[in-house]
Coordinates of C-alpha atoms in Angstrom, one line a residue:
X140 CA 46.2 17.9 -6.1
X141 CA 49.1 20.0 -5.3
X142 CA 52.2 18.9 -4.5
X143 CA 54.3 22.1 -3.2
X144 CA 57.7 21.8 -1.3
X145 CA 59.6 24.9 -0.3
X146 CA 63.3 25.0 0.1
X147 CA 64.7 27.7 2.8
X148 CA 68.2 28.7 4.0
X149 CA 70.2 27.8 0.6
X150 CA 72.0 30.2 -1.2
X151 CA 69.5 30.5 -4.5
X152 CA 71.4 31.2 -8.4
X153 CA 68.5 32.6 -10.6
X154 CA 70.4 33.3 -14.1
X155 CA 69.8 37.1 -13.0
X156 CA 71.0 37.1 -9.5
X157 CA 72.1 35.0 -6.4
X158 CA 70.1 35.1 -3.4
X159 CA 71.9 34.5 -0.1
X160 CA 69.8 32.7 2.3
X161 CA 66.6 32.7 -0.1
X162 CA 63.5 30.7 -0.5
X163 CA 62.2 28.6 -3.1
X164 CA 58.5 27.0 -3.9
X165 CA 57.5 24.9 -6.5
X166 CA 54.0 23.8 -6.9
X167 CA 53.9 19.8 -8.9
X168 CA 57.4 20.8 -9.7
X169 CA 57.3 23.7 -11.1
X170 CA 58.8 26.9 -9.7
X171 CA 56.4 29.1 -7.9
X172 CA 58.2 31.9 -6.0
X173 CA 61.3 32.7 -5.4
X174 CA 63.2 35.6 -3.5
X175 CA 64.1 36.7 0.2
X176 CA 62.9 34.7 2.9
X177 CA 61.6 38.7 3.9
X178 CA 59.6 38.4 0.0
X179 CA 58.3 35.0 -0.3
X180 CA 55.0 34.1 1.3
X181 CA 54.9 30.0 2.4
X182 CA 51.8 28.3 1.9
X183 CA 50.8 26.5 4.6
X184 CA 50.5 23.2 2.6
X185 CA 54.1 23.2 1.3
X186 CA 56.1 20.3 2.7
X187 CA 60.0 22.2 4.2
X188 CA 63.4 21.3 3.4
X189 CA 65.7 23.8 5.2
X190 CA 69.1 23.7 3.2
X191 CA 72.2 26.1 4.8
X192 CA 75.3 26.0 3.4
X193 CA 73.6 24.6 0.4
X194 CA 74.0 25.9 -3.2
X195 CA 70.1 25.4 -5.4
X196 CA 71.2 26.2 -9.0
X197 CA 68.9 25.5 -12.2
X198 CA 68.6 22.5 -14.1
X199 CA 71.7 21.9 -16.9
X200 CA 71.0 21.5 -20.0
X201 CA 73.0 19.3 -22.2
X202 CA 72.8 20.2 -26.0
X203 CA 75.0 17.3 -27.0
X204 CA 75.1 13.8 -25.8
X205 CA 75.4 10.5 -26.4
X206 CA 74.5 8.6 -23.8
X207 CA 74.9 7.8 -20.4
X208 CA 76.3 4.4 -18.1
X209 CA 78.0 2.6 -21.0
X210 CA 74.7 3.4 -22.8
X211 CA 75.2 4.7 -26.3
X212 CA 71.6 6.5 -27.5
X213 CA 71.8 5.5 -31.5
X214 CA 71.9 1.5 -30.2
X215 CA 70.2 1.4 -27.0
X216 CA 67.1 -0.2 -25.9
X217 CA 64.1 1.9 -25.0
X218 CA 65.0 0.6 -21.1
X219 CA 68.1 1.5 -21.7
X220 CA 67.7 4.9 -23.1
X221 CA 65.4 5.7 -20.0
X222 CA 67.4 4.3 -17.3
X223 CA 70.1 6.7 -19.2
X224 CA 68.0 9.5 -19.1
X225 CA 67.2 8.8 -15.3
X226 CA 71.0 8.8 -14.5
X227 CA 71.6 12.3 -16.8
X228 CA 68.9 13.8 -14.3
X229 CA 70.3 12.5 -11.4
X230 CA 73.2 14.6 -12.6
X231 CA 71.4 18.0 -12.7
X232 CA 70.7 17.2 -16.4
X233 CA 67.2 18.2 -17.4
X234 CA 65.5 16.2 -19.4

């Protein structure tokens, strides 16, 4: 099944551009198009989420941490680690 949701109206950061008023789709969360709302076709079975004034910017990646919530990684519980992980994403983390 696919899963696609399309953001509209947010100013878009690509690491080769920023798109005023752009338009993003991603298909089971991944990204599927993105451009001017003038070069982006919407499929018809993507759920809408118009954003003005918002900023969509890429995942950060965080090359070194060591934990998260008064969780340090090297003695945490596997719970721990993942509730952890859940609260870096949260964040704009990827994980």
């Amino acid at each position: 099944m696919r899963n696609r949701l399309c953001l509209t109206g947010a100013e878009i950061v690509t690491p080769f551009r920023t798109i005023p008023d752009g338009v993003l789709v991603t298909c089971n969360g991944r990204i599927e198009q993105v451009g001017r709302k003038d070069a982006v076709s919407i499929p018809a079975d993507a759920g809408r989420l118009h954003l003005p004034g918002r900023t969509v910017v890429p995942g950060f990646v965080d090359l070194h941490v060591h934990g998260m919530m008064g969780y340090c990684f090297d003695t945490a519980s596997p719970d721990e680690i993942e509730s952890a992980a859940a609260a870096l994403q949260a964040h704009g983390v990827v994980c």
